[in-house]
């Protein structure tokens, strides 16, 4: 029995490694697509298409969703759309991908911080991780002479919005099945990006001919397949042990950016990214330990109750 549990946990972690690689590849695919298409037009196509494909997995469940759940999922998806729009503009302005990926990864640290607004209490390891990450952010800013680049600022705002989305989603959409939730949220996010396209990019020239394969890879691999693998891994690793594995995403992005885009980073930028990665690992390990303590405490209470 124990061997089966260990095998299941190892398989879940391997799936999560694949998830981080797919997510990192999505950055690269997106960077190639926006050389021929504007970011909001691309994101609208990507997310609406992905939402429809995900919904097609369980159409009866999606179509039978109550109006209350559908409304909550759509409104939360609008917040995701705003976050994605900022990410798209930042990606267009950025010269490389590595720094942006590490800035976006700060959302993992900001989730418990923004959760304070919803009555959640941030754990001590979170504040320690934030304290470690701040000098890393400072080093990234110093690479441009004591100022964050415009793309860096947009990436940071996107990270804050994603942390906020995570908490809102957990509070208002926890009772909605994952496939239904993801379907409506992706369609809503794509709709927000399409509205942004109508306001800011309507007169721009769009071309799919040279980048259609990157667009398809972005939809199928970086969105739909990544979602399926993530759900599968989460169902097999309920204790949250995969949090440490998920910190690999910005590392893969930096490696892919250096390989495909020939991005070179200064020692100062690499040091900043290293500190942020260390902060992510500290936060992930702290979350894992806190989860185990809570599980042990719950098990102890169950034993006391059954003994009574």
PDB file of C-alpha atoms in Angstrom:
ATOM      1  CA  UNK A   1       0.000   0.000   0.000  1.00  0.00           C
ATOM      2  CA  UNK A   2       2.825   2.366   0.906  1.00  0.00           C
ATOM      3  CA  UNK A   3       4.678   1.514  -2.312  1.00  0.00           C
ATOM      4  CA  UNK A   4       1.549   2.358  -4.328  1.00  0.00           C
ATOM      5  CA  UNK A   5       1.253   5.711  -2.556  1.00  0.00           C
ATOM      6  CA  UNK A   6       4.921   6.483  -3.228  1.00  0.00           C
ATOM      7  CA  UNK A   7       4.571   5.518  -6.901  1.00  0.00           C
ATOM      8  CA  UNK A   8       1.459   7.687  -7.192  1.00  0.00           C
ATOM      9  CA  UNK A   9       3.264  10.626  -5.584  1.00  0.00           C
ATOM     10  CA  UNK A  10       6.271  10.230  -7.883  1.00  0.00           C
ATOM     11  CA  UNK A  11       3.996  10.068 -10.936  1.00  0.00           C
ATOM     12  CA  UNK A  12       2.160  13.208  -9.780  1.00  0.00           C
ATOM     13  CA  UNK A  13       5.458  15.069  -9.366  1.00  0.00           C
ATOM     14  CA  UNK A  14       6.638  13.986 -12.812  1.00  0.00           C
ATOM     15  CA  UNK A  15       3.342  15.237 -14.256  1.00  0.00           C
ATOM     16  CA  UNK A  16       3.874  18.570 -12.503  1.00  0.00           C
ATOM     17  CA  UNK A  17       7.351  18.829 -14.032  1.00  0.00           C
ATOM     18  CA  UNK A  18       5.674  18.383 -17.431  1.00  0.00           C
ATOM     19  CA  UNK A  19       3.115  21.041 -16.431  1.00  0.00           C
ATOM     20  CA  UNK A  20       5.889  23.536 -15.637  1.00  0.00           C
ATOM     21  CA  UNK A  21       7.565  22.765 -18.970  1.00  0.00           C
ATOM     22  CA  UNK A  22       4.293  23.283 -20.839  1.00  0.00           C
ATOM     23  CA  UNK A  23       3.687  26.543 -18.974  1.00  0.00           C
ATOM     24  CA  UNK A  24       7.220  27.725 -19.748  1.00  0.00           C
ATOM     25  CA  UNK A  25       6.787  26.755 -23.400  1.00  0.00           C
ATOM     26  CA  UNK A  26       3.640  28.895 -23.432  1.00  0.00           C
ATOM     27  CA  UNK A  27       5.778  31.973 -22.793  1.00  0.00           C
ATOM     28  CA  UNK A  28       7.924  31.113 -25.813  1.00  0.00           C
ATOM     29  CA  UNK A  29       4.966  30.291 -28.072  1.00  0.00           C
ATOM     30  CA  UNK A  30       3.284  33.569 -27.070  1.00  0.00           C
ATOM     31  CA  UNK A  31       6.424  35.597 -27.761  1.00  0.00           C
ATOM     32  CA  UNK A  32       6.585  34.156 -31.280  1.00  0.00           C
ATOM     33  CA  UNK A  33       2.864  34.701 -31.954  1.00  0.00           C
ATOM     34  CA  UNK A  34       2.881  38.388 -31.008  1.00  0.00           C
ATOM     35  CA  UNK A  35       5.508  39.099 -33.657  1.00  0.00           C
ATOM     36  CA  UNK A  36       2.649  38.837 -36.167  1.00  0.00           C
ATOM     37  CA  UNK A  37      -0.452  39.402 -34.049  1.00  0.00           C
ATOM     38  CA  UNK A  38      -1.260  41.984 -31.399  1.00  0.00           C
ATOM     39  CA  UNK A  39      -1.264  40.552 -27.852  1.00  0.00           C
ATOM     40  CA  UNK A  40      -4.950  41.143 -27.068  1.00  0.00           C
ATOM     41  CA  UNK A  41      -6.134  39.611 -30.343  1.00  0.00           C
ATOM     42  CA  UNK A  42      -3.891  36.592 -29.740  1.00  0.00           C
ATOM     43  CA  UNK A  43      -5.006  36.138 -26.121  1.00  0.00           C
ATOM     44  CA  UNK A  44      -8.672  36.453 -27.077  1.00  0.00           C
ATOM     45  CA  UNK A  45      -8.304  33.651 -29.632  1.00  0.00           C
ATOM     46  CA  UNK A  46      -6.184  31.530 -27.282  1.00  0.00           C
ATOM     47  CA  UNK A  47      -8.449  31.663 -24.244  1.00  0.00           C
ATOM     48  CA  UNK A  48     -11.837  31.473 -25.935  1.00  0.00           C
ATOM     49  CA  UNK A  49     -10.655  28.510 -28.025  1.00  0.00           C
ATOM     50  CA  UNK A  50      -9.161  26.818 -24.973  1.00  0.00           C
ATOM     51  CA  UNK A  51     -12.321  27.435 -22.947  1.00  0.00           C
ATOM     52  CA  UNK A  52     -14.474  25.815 -25.608  1.00  0.00           C
ATOM     53  CA  UNK A  53     -12.096  22.840 -25.861  1.00  0.00           C
ATOM     54  CA  UNK A  54     -12.052  22.356 -22.087  1.00  0.00           C
ATOM     55  CA  UNK A  55     -15.837  22.651 -21.919  1.00  0.00           C
ATOM     56  CA  UNK A  56     -16.071  20.011 -24.632  1.00  0.00           C
ATOM     57  CA  UNK A  57     -14.601  17.499 -22.177  1.00  0.00           C
ATOM     58  CA  UNK A  58     -17.812  17.505 -20.118  1.00  0.00           C
ATOM     59  CA  UNK A  59     -20.456  19.384 -22.129  1.00  0.00           C
ATOM     60  CA  UNK A  60     -23.436  18.132 -20.103  1.00  0.00           C
ATOM     61  CA  UNK A  61     -21.862  19.302 -16.851  1.00  0.00           C
ATOM     62  CA  UNK A  62     -21.010  22.708 -18.316  1.00  0.00           C
ATOM     63  CA  UNK A  63     -24.427  23.294 -19.896  1.00  0.00           C
ATOM     64  CA  UNK A  64     -26.311  22.211 -16.773  1.00  0.00           C
ATOM     65  CA  UNK A  65     -24.455  24.646 -14.499  1.00  0.00           C
ATOM     66  CA  UNK A  66     -26.736  26.863 -12.428  1.00  0.00           C
ATOM     67  CA  UNK A  67     -26.928  30.555 -13.292  1.00  0.00           C
ATOM     68  CA  UNK A  68     -25.405  31.480  -9.925  1.00  0.00           C
ATOM     69  CA  UNK A  69     -22.304  29.334 -10.454  1.00  0.00           C
ATOM     70  CA  UNK A  70     -22.009  30.415 -14.071  1.00  0.00           C
ATOM     71  CA  UNK A  71     -22.150  34.091 -13.086  1.00  0.00           C
ATOM     72  CA  UNK A  72     -19.506  33.666 -10.380  1.00  0.00           C
ATOM     73  CA  UNK A  73     -17.191  31.805 -12.745  1.00  0.00           C
ATOM     74  CA  UNK A  74     -17.613  34.412 -15.497  1.00  0.00           C
ATOM     75  CA  UNK A  75     -16.993  37.376 -13.164  1.00  0.00           C
ATOM     76  CA  UNK A  76     -13.909  35.714 -11.708  1.00  0.00           C
ATOM     77  CA  UNK A  77     -12.773  35.003 -15.250  1.00  0.00           C
ATOM     78  CA  UNK A  78     -13.015  38.731 -16.007  1.00  0.00           C
ATOM     79  CA  UNK A  79     -10.441  39.345 -13.273  1.00  0.00           C
ATOM     80  CA  UNK A  80      -8.264  36.663 -14.859  1.00  0.00           C
ATOM     81  CA  UNK A  81      -8.738  38.433 -18.180  1.00  0.00           C
ATOM     82  CA  UNK A  82      -7.504  41.743 -16.758  1.00  0.00           C
ATOM     83  CA  UNK A  83      -4.450  39.955 -15.332  1.00  0.00           C
ATOM     84  CA  UNK A  84      -3.813  38.236 -18.658  1.00  0.00           C
ATOM     85  CA  UNK A  85      -4.157  41.503 -20.577  1.00  0.00           C
ATOM     86  CA  UNK A  86      -1.460  43.130 -18.441  1.00  0.00           C
ATOM     87  CA  UNK A  87       0.737  40.062 -18.961  1.00  0.00           C
ATOM     88  CA  UNK A  88       0.228  40.299 -22.733  1.00  0.00           C
ATOM     89  CA  UNK A  89       1.194  43.981 -22.879  1.00  0.00           C
ATOM     90  CA  UNK A  90       4.240  43.277 -20.687  1.00  0.00           C
ATOM     91  CA  UNK A  91       5.283  40.407 -22.939  1.00  0.00           C
ATOM     92  CA  UNK A  92       5.071  42.683 -25.981  1.00  0.00           C
ATOM     93  CA  UNK A  93       7.299  45.319 -24.339  1.00  0.00           C
ATOM     94  CA  UNK A  94       9.842  42.912 -22.854  1.00  0.00           C
ATOM     95  CA  UNK A  95      13.090  42.152 -24.632  1.00  0.00           C
ATOM     96  CA  UNK A  96      13.402  38.675 -23.110  1.00  0.00           C
ATOM     97  CA  UNK A  97      11.345  36.321 -20.990  1.00  0.00           C
ATOM     98  CA  UNK A  98      13.484  35.260 -18.016  1.00  0.00           C
ATOM     99  CA  UNK A  99      13.054  38.319 -15.796  1.00  0.00           C
ATOM    100  CA  UNK A 100       9.326  38.540 -16.545  1.00  0.00           C
ATOM    101  CA  UNK A 101       8.779  34.913 -15.567  1.00  0.00           C
ATOM    102  CA  UNK A 102      10.447  35.439 -12.195  1.00  0.00           C
ATOM    103  CA  UNK A 103       8.457  38.627 -11.595  1.00  0.00           C
ATOM    104  CA  UNK A 104       5.197  36.806 -12.381  1.00  0.00           C
ATOM    105  CA  UNK A 105       6.250  33.965 -10.061  1.00  0.00           C
ATOM    106  CA  UNK A 106       6.094  36.459  -7.192  1.00  0.00           C
ATOM    107  CA  UNK A 107       2.330  35.877  -7.323  1.00  0.00           C
ATOM    108  CA  UNK A 108       2.990  32.670  -5.338  1.00  0.00           C
ATOM    109  CA  UNK A 109       4.258  34.861  -2.489  1.00  0.00           C
ATOM    110  CA  UNK A 110       1.577  37.503  -2.957  1.00  0.00           C
ATOM    111  CA  UNK A 111      -1.340  35.043  -2.748  1.00  0.00           C
ATOM    112  CA  UNK A 112      -1.266  34.828   1.082  1.00  0.00           C
ATOM    113  CA  UNK A 113      -0.540  38.564   1.317  1.00  0.00           C
ATOM    114  CA  UNK A 114      -3.560  39.580  -0.800  1.00  0.00           C
ATOM    115  CA  UNK A 115      -5.503  36.929   1.112  1.00  0.00           C
ATOM    116  CA  UNK A 116      -5.343  39.222   4.148  1.00  0.00           C
ATOM    117  CA  UNK A 117      -8.172  41.189   2.532  1.00  0.00           C
ATOM    118  CA  UNK A 118     -10.336  38.054   2.695  1.00  0.00           C
ATOM    119  CA  UNK A 119      -9.588  37.242   6.306  1.00  0.00           C
ATOM    120  CA  UNK A 120      -6.809  34.749   5.645  1.00  0.00           C
ATOM    121  CA  UNK A 121      -3.728  34.872   7.839  1.00  0.00           C
ATOM    122  CA  UNK A 122      -0.314  34.773   6.200  1.00  0.00           C
ATOM    123  CA  UNK A 123       2.069  32.277   7.795  1.00  0.00           C
ATOM    124  CA  UNK A 124       5.536  33.276   9.120  1.00  0.00           C
ATOM    125  CA  UNK A 125       7.271  31.426   6.271  1.00  0.00           C
ATOM    126  CA  UNK A 126       5.424  33.640   3.779  1.00  0.00           C
ATOM    127  CA  UNK A 127       6.757  36.828   5.328  1.00  0.00           C
ATOM    128  CA  UNK A 128      10.242  35.279   5.410  1.00  0.00           C
ATOM    129  CA  UNK A 129       9.950  34.439   1.709  1.00  0.00           C
ATOM    130  CA  UNK A 130       8.768  37.978   0.908  1.00  0.00           C
ATOM    131  CA  UNK A 131      11.734  39.391   2.854  1.00  0.00           C
ATOM    132  CA  UNK A 132      14.094  37.212   0.782  1.00  0.00           C
ATOM    133  CA  UNK A 133      12.414  38.146  -2.506  1.00  0.00           C
ATOM    134  CA  UNK A 134      12.522  41.926  -1.972  1.00  0.00           C
ATOM    135  CA  UNK A 135      16.328  42.230  -2.407  1.00  0.00           C
ATOM    136  CA  UNK A 136      15.963  40.041  -5.497  1.00  0.00           C
ATOM    137  CA  UNK A 137      13.416  42.469  -6.913  1.00  0.00           C
ATOM    138  CA  UNK A 138      15.799  45.320  -6.059  1.00  0.00           C
ATOM    139  CA  UNK A 139      18.634  43.662  -7.981  1.00  0.00           C
ATOM    140  CA  UNK A 140      16.374  43.240 -11.018  1.00  0.00           C
ATOM    141  CA  UNK A 141      15.487  46.935 -10.833  1.00  0.00           C
ATOM    142  CA  UNK A 142      19.157  47.941 -10.547  1.00  0.00           C
ATOM    143  CA  UNK A 143      19.951  46.309 -13.874  1.00  0.00           C
ATOM    144  CA  UNK A 144      18.277  49.344 -15.500  1.00  0.00           C
ATOM    145  CA  UNK A 145      19.800  51.928 -13.178  1.00  0.00           C
ATOM    146  CA  UNK A 146      17.578  52.155 -10.094  1.00  0.00           C
ATOM    147  CA  UNK A 147      14.351  51.869 -12.084  1.00  0.00           C
ATOM    148  CA  UNK A 148      12.064  49.072 -13.201  1.00  0.00           C
ATOM    149  CA  UNK A 149      11.478  48.834 -16.932  1.00  0.00           C
ATOM    150  CA  UNK A 150       7.871  49.433 -18.123  1.00  0.00           C
ATOM    151  CA  UNK A 151       7.515  45.703 -18.864  1.00  0.00           C
ATOM    152  CA  UNK A 152       8.734  44.887 -15.331  1.00  0.00           C
ATOM    153  CA  UNK A 153       6.074  47.140 -13.815  1.00  0.00           C
ATOM    154  CA  UNK A 154       3.346  45.489 -15.907  1.00  0.00           C
ATOM    155  CA  UNK A 155       4.606  42.021 -14.956  1.00  0.00           C
ATOM    156  CA  UNK A 156       4.483  42.992 -11.276  1.00  0.00           C
ATOM    157  CA  UNK A 157       0.950  44.395 -11.593  1.00  0.00           C
ATOM    158  CA  UNK A 158      -0.025  41.193 -13.389  1.00  0.00           C
ATOM    159  CA  UNK A 159       1.430  39.138 -10.508  1.00  0.00           C
ATOM    160  CA  UNK A 160      -0.609  41.152  -7.986  1.00  0.00           C
ATOM    161  CA  UNK A 161      -3.800  40.656 -10.017  1.00  0.00           C
ATOM    162  CA  UNK A 162      -3.129  36.922 -10.330  1.00  0.00           C
ATOM    163  CA  UNK A 163      -2.678  36.628  -6.560  1.00  0.00           C
ATOM    164  CA  UNK A 164      -5.955  38.513  -6.123  1.00  0.00           C
ATOM    165  CA  UNK A 165      -7.668  36.286  -8.694  1.00  0.00           C
ATOM    166  CA  UNK A 166      -6.435  33.180  -6.858  1.00  0.00           C
ATOM    167  CA  UNK A 167      -8.049  34.330  -3.606  1.00  0.00           C
ATOM    168  CA  UNK A 168     -11.283  35.485  -5.241  1.00  0.00           C
ATOM    169  CA  UNK A 169     -11.489  32.208  -7.127  1.00  0.00           C
ATOM    170  CA  UNK A 170     -10.954  30.209  -3.939  1.00  0.00           C
ATOM    171  CA  UNK A 171     -13.605  32.162  -2.075  1.00  0.00           C
ATOM    172  CA  UNK A 172     -16.359  32.324  -4.677  1.00  0.00           C
ATOM    173  CA  UNK A 173     -15.765  29.387  -7.048  1.00  0.00           C
ATOM    174  CA  UNK A 174     -14.628  26.546  -4.774  1.00  0.00           C
ATOM    175  CA  UNK A 175     -17.939  24.709  -5.199  1.00  0.00           C
ATOM    176  CA  UNK A 176     -17.804  24.776  -9.014  1.00  0.00           C
ATOM    177  CA  UNK A 177     -16.402  21.653 -10.752  1.00  0.00           C
ATOM    178  CA  UNK A 178     -12.909  22.322 -12.205  1.00  0.00           C
ATOM    179  CA  UNK A 179     -13.822  21.708 -15.857  1.00  0.00           C
ATOM    180  CA  UNK A 180     -16.910  23.951 -15.667  1.00  0.00           C
ATOM    181  CA  UNK A 181     -15.029  26.610 -13.739  1.00  0.00           C
ATOM    182  CA  UNK A 182     -12.116  26.640 -16.179  1.00  0.00           C
ATOM    183  CA  UNK A 183     -14.369  26.661 -19.238  1.00  0.00           C
ATOM    184  CA  UNK A 184     -16.314  29.755 -18.191  1.00  0.00           C
ATOM    185  CA  UNK A 185     -13.282  31.546 -16.778  1.00  0.00           C
ATOM    186  CA  UNK A 186     -11.193  31.077 -19.926  1.00  0.00           C
ATOM    187  CA  UNK A 187     -14.053  32.259 -22.142  1.00  0.00           C
ATOM    188  CA  UNK A 188     -14.579  35.302 -19.888  1.00  0.00           C
ATOM    189  CA  UNK A 189     -10.846  36.061 -19.870  1.00  0.00           C
ATOM    190  CA  UNK A 190     -10.741  35.816 -23.653  1.00  0.00           C
ATOM    191  CA  UNK A 191     -13.748  38.122 -23.924  1.00  0.00           C
ATOM    192  CA  UNK A 192     -12.028  40.757 -21.756  1.00  0.00           C
ATOM    193  CA  UNK A 193      -8.956  40.542 -24.001  1.00  0.00           C
ATOM    194  CA  UNK A 194     -11.182  40.911 -27.091  1.00  0.00           C
ATOM    195  CA  UNK A 195     -12.758  44.067 -25.627  1.00  0.00           C
ATOM    196  CA  UNK A 196      -9.233  45.395 -24.986  1.00  0.00           C
ATOM    197  CA  UNK A 197      -8.411  44.555 -28.607  1.00  0.00           C
ATOM    198  CA  UNK A 198     -11.415  46.607 -29.810  1.00  0.00           C
ATOM    199  CA  UNK A 199     -10.256  49.612 -27.778  1.00  0.00           C
ATOM    200  CA  UNK A 200      -6.508  49.571 -28.449  1.00  0.00           C
ATOM    201  CA  UNK A 201      -5.668  47.277 -31.354  1.00  0.00           C
ATOM    202  CA  UNK A 202      -8.602  47.317 -33.757  1.00  0.00           C
ATOM    203  CA  UNK A 203      -6.695  49.158 -36.498  1.00  0.00           C
ATOM    204  CA  UNK A 204      -3.559  47.032 -36.190  1.00  0.00           C
ATOM    205  CA  UNK A 205      -2.644  44.531 -38.894  1.00  0.00           C
ATOM    206  CA  UNK A 206      -3.039  40.884 -37.906  1.00  0.00           C
ATOM    207  CA  UNK A 207      -1.385  37.936 -39.622  1.00  0.00           C
ATOM    208  CA  UNK A 208      -1.833  34.289 -38.705  1.00  0.00           C
ATOM    209  CA  UNK A 209      -0.079  32.767 -41.724  1.00  0.00           C
ATOM    210  CA  UNK A 210       3.455  32.727 -40.342  1.00  0.00           C
ATOM    211  CA  UNK A 211       2.604  31.923 -36.726  1.00  0.00           C
ATOM    212  CA  UNK A 212      -0.416  29.612 -36.922  1.00  0.00           C
ATOM    213  CA  UNK A 213       1.609  26.655 -35.632  1.00  0.00           C
ATOM    214  CA  UNK A 214       2.789  28.646 -32.579  1.00  0.00           C
ATOM    215  CA  UNK A 215      -0.819  29.706 -31.982  1.00  0.00           C
ATOM    216  CA  UNK A 216      -1.998  26.080 -32.171  1.00  0.00           C
ATOM    217  CA  UNK A 217       0.757  24.944 -29.794  1.00  0.00           C
ATOM    218  CA  UNK A 218      -0.189  27.736 -27.408  1.00  0.00           C
ATOM    219  CA  UNK A 219      -3.827  26.639 -27.362  1.00  0.00           C
ATOM    220  CA  UNK A 220      -3.388  22.846 -27.322  1.00  0.00           C
ATOM    221  CA  UNK A 221      -0.168  22.325 -25.345  1.00  0.00           C
ATOM    222  CA  UNK A 222       0.326  25.419 -23.194  1.00  0.00           C
ATOM    223  CA  UNK A 223      -3.325  25.776 -22.198  1.00  0.00           C
ATOM    224  CA  UNK A 224      -5.510  22.671 -22.653  1.00  0.00           C
ATOM    225  CA  UNK A 225      -2.974  19.870 -22.112  1.00  0.00           C
ATOM    226  CA  UNK A 226      -1.322  21.797 -19.298  1.00  0.00           C
ATOM    227  CA  UNK A 227      -4.733  22.148 -17.604  1.00  0.00           C
ATOM    228  CA  UNK A 228      -5.486  18.425 -17.949  1.00  0.00           C
ATOM    229  CA  UNK A 229      -2.111  17.378 -16.539  1.00  0.00           C
ATOM    230  CA  UNK A 230      -2.395  19.875 -13.689  1.00  0.00           C
ATOM    231  CA  UNK A 231      -5.825  18.544 -12.666  1.00  0.00           C
ATOM    232  CA  UNK A 232      -4.561  14.966 -12.840  1.00  0.00           C
ATOM    233  CA  UNK A 233      -1.460  15.749 -10.768  1.00  0.00           C
ATOM    234  CA  UNK A 234      -3.434  17.688  -8.159  1.00  0.00           C
ATOM    235  CA  UNK A 235      -5.859  14.792  -7.744  1.00  0.00           C
ATOM    236  CA  UNK A 236      -2.933  12.439  -7.103  1.00  0.00           C
ATOM    237  CA  UNK A 237      -1.019  14.790  -4.807  1.00  0.00           C
ATOM    238  CA  UNK A 238      -3.675  16.277  -2.480  1.00  0.00           C
ATOM    239  CA  UNK A 239      -1.229  17.313   0.219  1.00  0.00           C
ATOM    240  CA  UNK A 240       0.175  20.137  -1.876  1.00  0.00           C
ATOM    241  CA  UNK A 241       3.618  18.582  -2.187  1.00  0.00           C
ATOM    242  CA  UNK A 242       3.778  19.748  -5.800  1.00  0.00           C
ATOM    243  CA  UNK A 243       4.216  23.367  -4.733  1.00  0.00           C
ATOM    244  CA  UNK A 244       7.988  22.935  -4.733  1.00  0.00           C
ATOM    245  CA  UNK A 245       7.920  21.418  -8.218  1.00  0.00           C
ATOM    246  CA  UNK A 246       5.861  24.348  -9.535  1.00  0.00           C
ATOM    247  CA  UNK A 247       8.685  26.744  -8.675  1.00  0.00           C
ATOM    248  CA  UNK A 248      10.539  25.297 -11.671  1.00  0.00           C
ATOM    249  CA  UNK A 249       8.406  27.244 -14.168  1.00  0.00           C
ATOM    250  CA  UNK A 250      10.426  30.513 -14.184  1.00  0.00           C
ATOM    251  CA  UNK A 251      13.651  28.494 -14.343  1.00  0.00           C
ATOM    252  CA  UNK A 252      12.453  26.697 -17.488  1.00  0.00           C
ATOM    253  CA  UNK A 253      11.368  30.028 -18.998  1.00  0.00           C
ATOM    254  CA  UNK A 254      14.834  31.511 -18.400  1.00  0.00           C
ATOM    255  CA  UNK A 255      16.518  28.453 -19.934  1.00  0.00           C
ATOM    256  CA  UNK A 256      14.230  28.432 -22.987  1.00  0.00           C
ATOM    257  CA  UNK A 257      14.660  32.176 -23.443  1.00  0.00           C
ATOM    258  CA  UNK A 258      18.444  31.839 -23.372  1.00  0.00           C
ATOM    259  CA  UNK A 259      18.304  28.914 -25.803  1.00  0.00           C
ATOM    260  CA  UNK A 260      15.724  30.093 -28.351  1.00  0.00           C
ATOM    261  CA  UNK A 261      15.883  33.879 -28.030  1.00  0.00           C
ATOM    262  CA  UNK A 262      19.592  34.077 -27.126  1.00  0.00           C
ATOM    263  CA  UNK A 263      18.704  36.197 -24.103  1.00  0.00           C
ATOM    264  CA  UNK A 264      21.750  37.178 -22.061  1.00  0.00           C
ATOM    265  CA  UNK A 265      21.418  38.365 -18.465  1.00  0.00           C
ATOM    266  CA  UNK A 266      23.796  40.319 -16.284  1.00  0.00           C
ATOM    267  CA  UNK A 267      25.206  38.928 -13.048  1.00  0.00           C
ATOM    268  CA  UNK A 268      22.958  41.365 -11.177  1.00  0.00           C
ATOM    269  CA  UNK A 269      19.827  40.118 -12.945  1.00  0.00           C
ATOM    270  CA  UNK A 270      20.799  36.479 -12.393  1.00  0.00           C
ATOM    271  CA  UNK A 271      21.425  37.205  -8.704  1.00  0.00           C
ATOM    272  CA  UNK A 272      17.998  38.809  -8.387  1.00  0.00           C
ATOM    273  CA  UNK A 273      16.336  35.860 -10.103  1.00  0.00           C
ATOM    274  CA  UNK A 274      18.260  33.490  -7.827  1.00  0.00           C
ATOM    275  CA  UNK A 275      16.993  35.241  -4.700  1.00  0.00           C
ATOM    276  CA  UNK A 276      13.418  35.151  -5.959  1.00  0.00           C
ATOM    277  CA  UNK A 277      13.748  31.435  -6.727  1.00  0.00           C
ATOM    278  CA  UNK A 278      15.130  30.824  -3.230  1.00  0.00           C
ATOM    279  CA  UNK A 279      12.177  32.736  -1.781  1.00  0.00           C
ATOM    280  CA  UNK A 280       9.759  30.571  -3.790  1.00  0.00           C
ATOM    281  CA  UNK A 281      11.394  27.386  -2.472  1.00  0.00           C
ATOM    282  CA  UNK A 282      11.281  28.688   1.122  1.00  0.00           C
ATOM    283  CA  UNK A 283       7.596  29.507   0.714  1.00  0.00           C
ATOM    284  CA  UNK A 284       6.815  26.133  -0.885  1.00  0.00           C
ATOM    285  CA  UNK A 285       8.624  24.162   1.828  1.00  0.00           C
ATOM    286  CA  UNK A 286       6.915  26.253   4.517  1.00  0.00           C
ATOM    287  CA  UNK A 287       3.507  25.601   2.964  1.00  0.00           C
ATOM    288  CA  UNK A 288       4.245  21.882   2.793  1.00  0.00           C
ATOM    289  CA  UNK A 289       5.260  21.740   6.464  1.00  0.00           C
ATOM    290  CA  UNK A 290       2.246  23.797   7.539  1.00  0.00           C
ATOM    291  CA  UNK A 291      -0.028  21.448   5.596  1.00  0.00           C
ATOM    292  CA  UNK A 292       1.495  18.396   7.243  1.00  0.00           C
ATOM    293  CA  UNK A 293       1.154  19.927  10.722  1.00  0.00           C
ATOM    294  CA  UNK A 294      -2.482  20.737  10.041  1.00  0.00           C
ATOM    295  CA  UNK A 295      -3.108  17.207   8.803  1.00  0.00           C
ATOM    296  CA  UNK A 296      -1.441  15.696  11.889  1.00  0.00           C
ATOM    297  CA  UNK A 297      -3.443  18.008  14.166  1.00  0.00           C
ATOM    298  CA  UNK A 298      -6.684  16.998  12.431  1.00  0.00           C
ATOM    299  CA  UNK A 299      -5.748  13.328  12.744  1.00  0.00           C
ATOM    300  CA  UNK A 300      -5.014  13.816  16.457  1.00  0.00           C
ATOM    301  CA  UNK A 301      -8.375  15.468  17.006  1.00  0.00           C
ATOM    302  CA  UNK A 302     -10.105  12.600  15.198  1.00  0.00           C
ATOM    303  CA  UNK A 303      -8.371  10.070  17.455  1.00  0.00           C
ATOM    304  CA  UNK A 304      -9.457  11.995  20.571  1.00  0.00           C
ATOM    305  CA  UNK A 305     -13.054  12.195  19.364  1.00  0.00           C
ATOM    306  CA  UNK A 306     -13.197   8.501  18.466  1.00  0.00           C
ATOM    307  CA  UNK A 307     -11.628   7.650  21.832  1.00  0.00           C
ATOM    308  CA  UNK A 308     -14.328   9.576  23.645  1.00  0.00           C
TER     309      UNK A 308
END
